[in-house]
Short mmCIF file of C-alpha atoms and ligand atoms in Angstrom, two decimals:
data_model
loop_
_atom_site.label_atom_id
_atom_site.label_comp_id
_atom_site.label_asym_id
_atom_site.label_seq_id
_atom_site.Cartn_x
_atom_site.Cartn_y
_atom_site.Cartn_z
CA MET R 53 0.00 0.00 0.00
CA ASN R 54 1.38 3.38 -1.02
CA ILE R 55 -0.02 6.58 0.42
CA ASN R 56 -0.81 9.74 -1.52
CA LYS R 57 2.55 11.48 -1.13
CA ASN R 58 1.07 14.80 -2.23
CA TYR R 59 -0.22 15.22 1.32
CA GLN R 60 3.39 15.75 2.37
CA ASN R 61 3.45 18.87 0.21
CA ILE R 62 0.56 20.60 1.96
CA ALA R 63 1.86 23.50 4.02
CA GLU R 64 1.13 23.06 7.72
CA SER R 65 -1.53 25.56 8.63
CA TYR R 66 0.29 27.43 11.37
CA LEU R 67 -1.90 30.51 11.07
CA PHE R 68 -4.75 29.86 13.47
CA SER R 69 -2.75 27.59 15.79
CA THR R 70 -0.04 30.27 16.11
CA ILE R 71 -2.70 32.91 16.80
CA ALA R 72 -4.29 30.70 19.48
CA LYS R 73 -0.89 30.01 21.07
CA LYS R 74 0.10 33.69 21.21
CA VAL R 75 -3.32 34.74 22.56
CA ASN R 76 -3.33 31.99 25.24
CA GLU R 77 0.17 32.93 26.39
CA PHE R 78 -0.77 36.60 26.60
CA ALA R 79 -4.00 35.79 28.49
CA GLN R 80 -2.14 33.65 31.05
CA ASN R 81 0.36 36.43 31.76
CA ASN R 82 -2.25 39.23 31.79
CA THR R 83 -5.28 37.87 33.59
CA ASP R 84 -6.58 41.39 34.31
CA LYS R 85 -6.86 42.33 30.62
CA LYS R 86 -9.89 41.73 28.38
CA ILE R 87 -8.99 40.38 24.95
CA ILE R 88 -11.27 41.26 22.02
CA ARG R 89 -11.26 38.79 19.14
CA LEU R 90 -11.77 40.36 15.72
CA GLY R 91 -9.94 37.59 13.91
CA ILE R 92 -12.67 35.00 13.67
CA GLY R 93 -14.24 34.04 10.36
CA ASP R 94 -17.23 32.43 12.07
CA VAL R 95 -20.60 34.06 12.65
CA THR R 96 -21.74 34.81 16.21
CA LEU R 97 -25.46 35.61 15.83
CA PRO R 98 -27.79 32.59 16.19
CA LEU R 99 -30.06 31.09 13.51
CA CYS R 100 -33.10 33.24 12.89
CA LYS R 101 -36.49 32.33 14.37
CA THR R 102 -38.15 31.26 11.12
CA VAL R 103 -35.31 28.82 10.39
CA VAL R 104 -35.40 27.28 13.88
CA GLU R 105 -39.17 26.78 13.63
CA ALA R 106 -38.83 25.08 10.25
CA ILE R 107 -36.11 22.76 11.58
CA LYS R 108 -38.27 21.83 14.60
CA ALA R 109 -41.31 21.16 12.42
CA ALA R 110 -39.22 18.97 10.10
CA ALA R 111 -37.82 17.05 13.09
CA ASP R 112 -41.40 16.36 14.21
CA GLU R 113 -42.27 15.08 10.73
CA MET R 114 -39.40 12.63 10.96
CA GLY R 115 -40.96 11.09 14.08
CA ILE R 116 -44.27 10.28 12.38
CA LYS R 117 -44.66 7.24 10.13
CA GLU R 118 -46.64 9.07 7.43
CA THR R 119 -44.21 11.96 7.08
CA PHE R 120 -40.92 10.20 7.85
CA ARG R 121 -38.29 10.45 5.06
CA GLY R 122 -35.42 8.12 4.36
CA TYR R 123 -32.80 8.56 1.63
CA GLY R 124 -33.52 11.76 -0.25
CA PRO R 125 -32.39 12.90 -3.70
CA GLU R 126 -28.60 13.31 -3.54
CA GLN R 127 -28.77 16.63 -5.37
CA GLY R 128 -31.34 18.08 -2.94
CA TYR R 129 -35.12 18.33 -2.59
CA ASP R 130 -37.07 20.30 -5.18
CA PHE R 131 -38.71 22.45 -2.48
CA LEU R 132 -35.31 23.98 -1.65
CA LYS R 133 -33.97 24.04 -5.22
CA THR R 134 -37.11 25.93 -6.31
CA LYS R 135 -36.47 28.59 -3.66
CA ILE R 136 -32.85 28.97 -4.81
CA GLN R 137 -34.01 29.15 -8.44
CA GLN R 138 -36.33 32.03 -7.49
CA TYR R 139 -33.53 33.73 -5.55
CA TYR R 140 -31.32 33.66 -8.66
CA LEU R 141 -34.22 34.93 -10.76
CA SER R 142 -34.47 37.94 -8.46
CA HIS R 143 -30.93 38.78 -9.71
CA ASN R 144 -31.97 38.13 -13.31
CA VAL R 145 -30.26 34.75 -13.53
CA VAL R 146 -32.38 31.99 -15.07
CA LEU R 147 -31.48 28.48 -13.91
CA ASP R 148 -33.00 25.06 -14.50
CA LEU R 149 -33.74 23.14 -11.32
CA ASP R 150 -31.26 20.45 -12.31
CA GLU R 151 -28.47 23.02 -12.56
CA ILE R 152 -28.75 23.49 -8.77
CA PHE R 153 -27.12 20.97 -6.41
CA ILE R 154 -27.68 21.25 -2.65
CA SER R 155 -24.49 20.71 -0.66
CA ASP R 156 -23.44 20.54 2.96
CA GLY R 157 -21.46 23.76 2.40
CA ALA R 158 -19.13 25.42 -0.06
CA LYS R 159 -15.92 23.92 1.31
CA SER R 160 -16.95 20.32 0.59
CA ASP R 161 -18.00 21.01 -2.98
CA LEU R 162 -14.97 23.23 -3.71
CA GLY R 163 -12.85 20.21 -2.86
CA ASN R 164 -15.11 17.50 -4.31
CA ILE R 165 -15.49 19.16 -7.73
CA LEU R 166 -11.84 18.36 -8.40
CA ASP R 167 -12.86 14.70 -8.88
CA LEU R 168 -14.01 15.77 -12.36
CA PHE R 169 -10.70 17.19 -13.57
CA ASP R 170 -7.46 15.61 -14.70
CA PHE R 171 -4.39 15.85 -12.51
CA ASP R 172 -2.29 17.47 -15.24
CA ASN R 173 -4.34 20.69 -15.32
CA THR R 174 -2.66 23.93 -14.30
CA VAL R 175 -4.52 25.74 -11.54
CA LEU R 176 -4.59 29.53 -11.17
CA VAL R 177 -5.25 30.82 -7.67
CA PRO R 178 -5.40 34.45 -6.55
CA ASP R 179 -2.91 35.43 -3.82
CA PRO R 180 -4.01 36.21 -1.11
CA VAL R 181 -7.10 34.02 -0.82
CA TYR R 182 -9.01 31.38 1.20
CA PRO R 183 -6.40 28.60 1.59
CA VAL R 184 -8.67 25.66 0.64
CA TYR R 185 -8.10 26.11 -3.12
CA VAL R 186 -4.36 25.63 -2.81
CA ASP R 187 -4.52 22.76 -0.32
CA THR R 188 -7.11 20.69 -2.22
CA ASN R 189 -5.12 20.94 -5.45
CA THR R 190 -1.85 20.21 -3.67
CA MET R 191 -3.45 17.00 -2.34
CA ALA R 192 -4.12 16.01 -5.95
CA GLY R 193 -0.61 16.97 -7.08
CA ARG R 194 -1.71 19.66 -9.55
CA LYS R 195 0.57 22.47 -10.62
CA ILE R 196 -0.51 25.75 -9.01
CA ILE R 197 0.29 29.22 -10.30
CA TYR R 198 -0.76 32.50 -8.73
CA ALA R 199 -2.55 35.67 -9.82
CA ASN R 200 -1.06 38.50 -7.78
CA ALA R 201 -3.59 40.59 -5.90
CA ASN R 202 -2.09 43.79 -4.54
CA ALA R 203 -2.78 47.45 -3.84
CA ASP R 204 -1.96 48.31 -7.50
CA ASN R 205 -4.91 46.27 -8.77
CA ASN R 206 -7.12 46.93 -5.71
CA PHE R 207 -6.63 43.26 -4.82
CA LEU R 208 -8.60 42.25 -7.93
CA PRO R 209 -6.19 40.58 -10.37
CA LEU R 210 -7.28 40.33 -14.02
CA PRO R 211 -6.31 37.62 -16.53
CA ASP R 212 -2.86 37.64 -18.08
CA THR R 213 -3.39 36.35 -21.62
CA THR R 214 0.25 35.24 -21.87
CA ILE R 215 -0.33 32.67 -19.13
CA LYS R 216 -2.15 29.38 -19.76
CA ALA R 217 -4.35 28.21 -16.91
CA ASP R 218 -6.94 25.41 -17.00
CA ILE R 219 -8.72 25.73 -13.67
CA ILE R 220 -9.24 29.26 -12.33
CA TYR R 221 -10.46 30.14 -8.85
CA LEU R 222 -12.20 33.43 -8.23
CA CYS R 223 -13.57 34.49 -4.84
CA SER R 224 -15.80 37.57 -4.84
CA PRO R 225 -16.39 39.14 -2.34
CA ASN R 226 -12.93 37.96 -1.45
CA ASN R 227 -11.77 36.37 1.76
CA PRO R 228 -9.56 37.92 3.19
CA THR R 229 -9.54 41.26 1.31
CA GLY R 230 -13.27 41.97 0.93
CA ALA R 231 -12.60 43.11 -2.67
CA VAL R 232 -15.47 42.54 -5.13
CA TYR R 233 -15.18 42.15 -8.93
CA ASN R 234 -17.42 44.36 -11.03
CA LYS R 235 -19.20 43.05 -14.14
CA ASP R 236 -16.53 44.20 -16.62
CA GLN R 237 -13.77 42.58 -14.61
CA LEU R 238 -15.67 39.28 -14.40
CA LYS R 239 -16.36 39.50 -18.13
CA ALA R 240 -12.60 39.67 -18.72
CA TRP R 241 -12.15 36.41 -16.79
CA ILE R 242 -15.09 34.78 -18.60
CA ASP R 243 -13.65 35.75 -22.00
CA TYR R 244 -10.24 34.42 -20.97
CA ALA R 245 -11.78 31.11 -19.82
CA ASN R 246 -13.93 30.66 -22.93
CA ASN R 247 -10.97 31.48 -25.21
CA ASN R 248 -8.55 29.18 -23.39
CA ASN R 249 -10.75 26.14 -22.76
CA ALA R 250 -10.49 26.85 -19.04
CA ILE R 251 -13.02 26.50 -16.24
CA ILE R 252 -13.75 29.12 -13.56
CA LEU R 253 -14.62 27.91 -10.06
CA PHE R 254 -16.45 30.93 -8.66
CA ASP R 255 -16.76 31.11 -4.88
CA SER R 256 -19.64 33.40 -3.94
CA ALA R 257 -19.85 32.43 -0.26
CA TYR R 258 -20.09 36.11 0.71
CA GLU R 259 -22.51 37.30 -2.01
CA CYS R 260 -25.16 38.21 0.58
CA PHE R 261 -22.96 41.09 1.80
CA ILE R 262 -23.19 42.87 -1.57
CA THR R 263 -25.56 45.80 -1.40
CA ASP R 264 -24.20 47.83 -4.34
CA GLU R 265 -26.71 46.90 -7.07
CA THR R 266 -24.13 47.44 -9.81
CA LEU R 267 -21.90 44.65 -8.49
CA PRO R 268 -22.60 41.03 -9.51
CA ARG R 269 -23.67 38.58 -6.81
CA SER R 270 -23.41 35.67 -9.21
CA ILE R 271 -21.01 35.07 -12.08
CA PHE R 272 -24.03 33.95 -14.11
CA GLU R 273 -25.23 37.57 -14.24
CA ILE R 274 -22.57 37.98 -16.95
CA ASP R 275 -22.88 36.72 -20.52
CA GLY R 276 -20.77 33.75 -21.42
CA ALA R 277 -20.42 32.38 -17.88
CA LYS R 278 -22.61 29.35 -18.46
CA THR R 279 -20.08 27.83 -20.84
CA CYS R 280 -17.10 28.22 -18.50
CA ALA R 281 -18.10 28.54 -14.82
CA ILE R 282 -19.33 26.66 -11.78
CA GLU R 283 -20.58 28.68 -8.79
CA PHE R 284 -20.28 27.66 -5.14
CA CYS R 285 -22.43 29.33 -2.55
CA SER R 286 -23.25 28.75 1.06
CA LEU R 287 -25.73 29.64 3.77
CA SER R 288 -22.88 29.73 6.31
CA LYS R 289 -22.41 33.48 6.35
CA THR R 290 -25.76 34.32 4.70
CA ALA R 291 -27.87 32.77 7.44
CA GLY R 292 -25.51 31.61 10.17
CA PHE R 293 -25.35 28.00 8.94
CA THR R 294 -21.66 27.44 9.78
CA GLY R 295 -22.65 24.73 12.26
CA THR R 296 -25.92 23.72 10.59
CA ARG R 297 -24.29 23.04 7.17
CA CYS R 298 -26.03 23.80 3.90
CA GLY R 299 -24.95 25.38 0.64
CA TYR R 300 -25.50 25.04 -3.09
CA THR R 301 -23.47 24.60 -6.23
CA VAL R 302 -24.62 25.71 -9.67
CA VAL R 303 -23.36 23.62 -12.58
CA PRO R 304 -24.79 24.89 -15.90
CA LYS R 305 -26.00 22.37 -18.45
CA ASP R 306 -24.14 24.27 -21.17
CA LEU R 307 -20.80 23.43 -19.56
CA GLU R 308 -18.97 20.97 -21.81
CA PHE R 309 -15.34 19.95 -22.11
CA GLU R 310 -14.02 17.29 -24.51
CA ASN R 311 -17.67 16.71 -25.54
CA VAL R 312 -18.53 15.65 -22.01
CA ASN R 313 -21.32 17.37 -20.12
CA ILE R 314 -20.00 18.60 -16.77
CA ASN R 315 -23.48 18.86 -15.21
CA LYS R 316 -24.10 15.15 -15.92
CA MET R 317 -20.63 14.27 -14.69
CA TRP R 318 -21.21 16.12 -11.39
CA LEU R 319 -24.61 14.43 -10.95
CA ARG R 320 -22.91 11.06 -11.44
CA ARG R 321 -20.22 11.99 -8.93
CA GLN R 322 -22.72 13.19 -6.33
CA THR R 323 -25.11 10.24 -6.67
CA THR R 324 -22.14 7.90 -6.21
CA LYS R 325 -20.29 9.58 -3.35
CA PHE R 326 -22.85 11.78 -1.53
CA ASN R 327 -26.18 11.01 0.15
CA GLY R 328 -27.52 14.54 0.28
CA VAL R 329 -28.07 17.09 3.03
CA PRO R 330 -30.44 15.99 5.86
CA TYR R 331 -34.13 16.65 5.16
CA ILE R 332 -34.42 18.61 8.41
CA ILE R 333 -31.60 20.97 7.42
CA GLN R 334 -32.98 21.47 3.91
CA ARG R 335 -36.30 22.56 5.47
CA GLY R 336 -34.32 25.05 7.59
CA ALA R 337 -32.54 26.28 4.45
CA GLU R 338 -35.89 26.61 2.64
CA ALA R 339 -37.07 28.92 5.46
CA VAL R 340 -34.09 31.24 4.76
CA PHE R 341 -35.64 32.06 1.38
CA THR R 342 -39.13 32.87 2.68
CA LYS R 343 -40.18 36.49 3.11
CA GLU R 344 -39.85 36.33 6.90
CA GLY R 345 -36.57 34.43 6.66
CA GLN R 346 -35.07 37.02 4.30
CA LYS R 347 -36.15 39.83 6.60
CA GLU R 348 -34.64 38.16 9.65
CA ILE R 349 -31.32 37.25 8.02
CA GLN R 350 -31.07 40.80 6.66
CA GLU R 351 -31.28 42.13 10.21
CA ASN R 352 -28.29 39.96 11.13
CA LEU R 353 -26.35 40.99 8.02
CA ASN R 354 -27.05 44.65 8.81
CA TYR R 355 -25.71 44.09 12.32
CA TYR R 356 -22.42 42.77 10.91
CA LYS R 357 -22.30 45.58 8.36
CA GLU R 358 -22.71 48.19 11.07
CA ASN R 359 -19.81 46.54 12.95
CA ALA R 360 -17.71 46.80 9.79
CA LYS R 361 -18.54 50.50 9.53
CA ILE R 362 -17.48 51.11 13.14
CA ILE R 363 -14.07 49.56 12.42
CA SER R 364 -13.70 51.26 9.05
CA ASP R 365 -14.57 54.69 10.49
CA VAL R 366 -11.78 54.58 13.05
CA LEU R 367 -9.26 53.44 10.42
CA LYS R 368 -10.39 56.25 8.13
CA LYS R 369 -10.01 58.79 10.93
CA HIS R 370 -6.35 57.79 11.30
CA ASN R 371 -5.66 57.51 7.56
CA ILE R 372 -4.99 53.77 7.68
CA TRP R 373 -5.28 52.39 4.15
CA HIS R 374 -7.99 49.73 4.00
CA ILE R 375 -10.55 48.13 1.71
CA GLY R 376 -13.52 45.80 2.26
CA GLY R 377 -16.13 46.10 4.98
CA LYS R 378 -18.77 47.59 2.68
CA GLN R 379 -19.73 44.62 0.49
CA SER R 380 -18.07 42.09 2.77
CA PRO R 381 -17.65 41.18 6.45
CA TYR R 382 -13.86 41.56 6.15
CA ILE R 383 -11.72 44.66 6.48
CA TRP R 384 -8.28 44.46 4.93
CA LEU R 385 -5.84 47.08 6.15
CA LYS R 386 -2.25 48.04 5.50
CA CYS R 387 -0.20 47.65 8.67
CA PRO R 388 0.96 51.11 9.78
CA ASN R 389 4.66 52.11 9.80
CA ASN R 390 5.56 49.29 7.41
CA MET R 391 5.13 46.68 10.11
CA THR R 392 4.91 43.07 8.95
CA SER R 393 1.60 41.27 9.47
CA TRP R 394 2.89 39.41 12.54
CA GLU R 395 4.56 42.53 14.00
CA PHE R 396 1.22 44.33 13.81
CA PHE R 397 -0.53 41.30 15.31
CA ASP R 398 1.82 41.42 18.34
CA TYR R 399 1.55 45.22 18.57
CA LEU R 400 -2.27 45.11 18.75
CA LEU R 401 -2.34 42.21 21.19
CA GLU R 402 0.19 43.74 23.55
CA ASN R 403 -1.08 47.32 23.47
CA VAL R 404 -4.85 47.10 23.06
CA GLN R 405 -5.59 43.37 23.37
CA ILE R 406 -7.25 43.16 19.95
CA VAL R 407 -6.79 39.94 18.00
CA GLY R 408 -6.90 40.04 14.20
CA THR R 409 -5.55 37.79 11.45
CA PRO R 410 -2.14 38.43 9.86
CA GLY R 411 -2.55 38.87 6.11
CA SER R 412 0.58 36.82 5.39
CA GLY R 413 -1.40 33.72 6.43
CA PHE R 414 -3.43 34.00 3.20
CA GLY R 415 -0.53 34.15 0.73
CA LYS R 416 2.73 35.99 0.12
CA ASN R 417 0.97 39.13 -1.14
CA GLY R 418 -0.81 39.36 2.21
CA GLU R 419 2.45 40.29 3.96
CA GLY R 420 2.21 43.76 5.48
CA TYR R 421 -1.61 43.54 5.64
CA PHE R 422 -4.07 42.55 8.30
CA ARG R 423 -7.66 41.21 8.37
CA LEU R 424 -10.29 42.34 10.86
CA THR R 425 -13.79 40.87 10.83
CA SER R 426 -17.21 42.27 11.63
CA PHE R 427 -18.50 39.00 13.10
CA GLY R 428 -17.92 40.07 16.73
CA SER R 429 -20.55 41.46 19.10
CA ARG R 430 -21.51 45.16 18.82
CA GLU R 431 -20.26 45.84 22.33
CA ASN R 432 -16.84 44.31 21.63
CA THR R 433 -16.54 45.95 18.22
CA GLN R 434 -17.29 49.37 19.72
CA GLU R 435 -14.81 48.82 22.51
CA ALA R 436 -12.17 47.66 20.02
CA ALA R 437 -12.76 50.79 17.92
CA GLU R 438 -12.30 53.01 20.99
CA ARG R 439 -9.07 51.23 21.92
CA LEU R 440 -7.80 51.54 18.34
CA ASP R 441 -8.67 55.22 18.31
CA LYS R 442 -6.60 55.87 21.44
CA LEU R 443 -3.70 53.74 20.22
CA LEU R 444 -3.52 55.37 16.79
CA ASN R 445 -3.65 58.85 18.34
N1 PLP H 79 -15.40 30.02 0.72
C1 PLP H 79 -14.84 31.01 1.41
C2 PLP H 79 -14.19 32.12 0.65
C3 PLP H 79 -14.83 31.01 2.80
O1 PLP H 79 -14.24 32.01 3.47
C4 PLP H 79 -15.47 29.93 3.48
C5 PLP H 79 -15.49 29.87 4.95
O2 PLP H 79 -14.93 30.63 5.67
C6 PLP H 79 -16.03 28.92 2.71
C7 PLP H 79 -15.99 28.98 1.34
C8 PLP H 79 -16.63 27.70 3.37
O3 PLP H 79 -17.98 27.82 3.53
P1 PLP H 79 -18.85 26.65 4.09
O4 PLP H 79 -19.05 26.91 5.55
O5 PLP H 79 -20.10 26.72 3.30
O6 PLP H 79 -18.14 25.35 3.85
#
């Protein structure tokens, strides 16, 4: 038996373990000081009422012979897919029901989709970005090249036509930078992909934070995307499903490579290796898309957005360069006085007991930058802003 040696090439993820170690050490030596965590990428507000009620009602159904459900359709129940179809239609995207696949979250499908592609493809990944794209392709031994995101391109790299890539990852709104592609910029990527026989894996996990109507929430709002893109979305940040687990993946029926239909291939993959998301959870997800559900989740999203504004305002006041926070829960700032990401991390922890995430943990272009999130409580966010204000004075 030989193991998959590619696993030995995955970089150890020291980022969050190093943060935890530093914070624990500081806390032990400074028991009188309150630490505020603005580094987390997890939501803190609970599921909304309408969702909880739907989950309870579905659990009751499961305890009654007449309404009990066993194995469900691997690609998800029509009641939920219909709601997602209508949601896309509200952004002028027309989808067939069988282009929508219900998943247990974006991370699983972002990794699982790679089953469909050959190992000799070249993968293009933005730097900095969510680390899962690099790690999943490293596990498969694929060659990875990077698209540099930096202050010169507002952290939104565009295609370089002299470079040949087969699988392209785009994340918009981006984690960690909060940068969002506009329609023209996405069109440039779509044209590149269609002209180069490449596929775009579009991660829209944070689409619900977009309020600027001119910015695309889905890549399928742009012409030509259905012949070159797959979209991954999630209810994790939209509706607080990080622990509940539900998302969806859109695989257009027009997507064909080497005369093989990718939608059919994905259906075959899912029906073989996946048994679907629990009925109870899909009923909870359905409730997200009802009128009451949308109203309630919007209240939570507004709460996070207000937190982002509180952080952004104090940075603005002290002329700290930053982006994000408006169409995203993340604020991406340039560390003052040319500090490195980890120097700034230590500086904030020691002086004002604020914990953020060093940008260098998301790729080499993240060095010198820092990520703060709006997922904390209002009280803590306000207190953090006051401490930052004093420190930066
Ligand atoms: N994509 C991005 C860019 C993320 O930041 C995250 C989670 O932080 C995910 C996907 C994973 O989402 P899910 O909880 O649906 O697996």
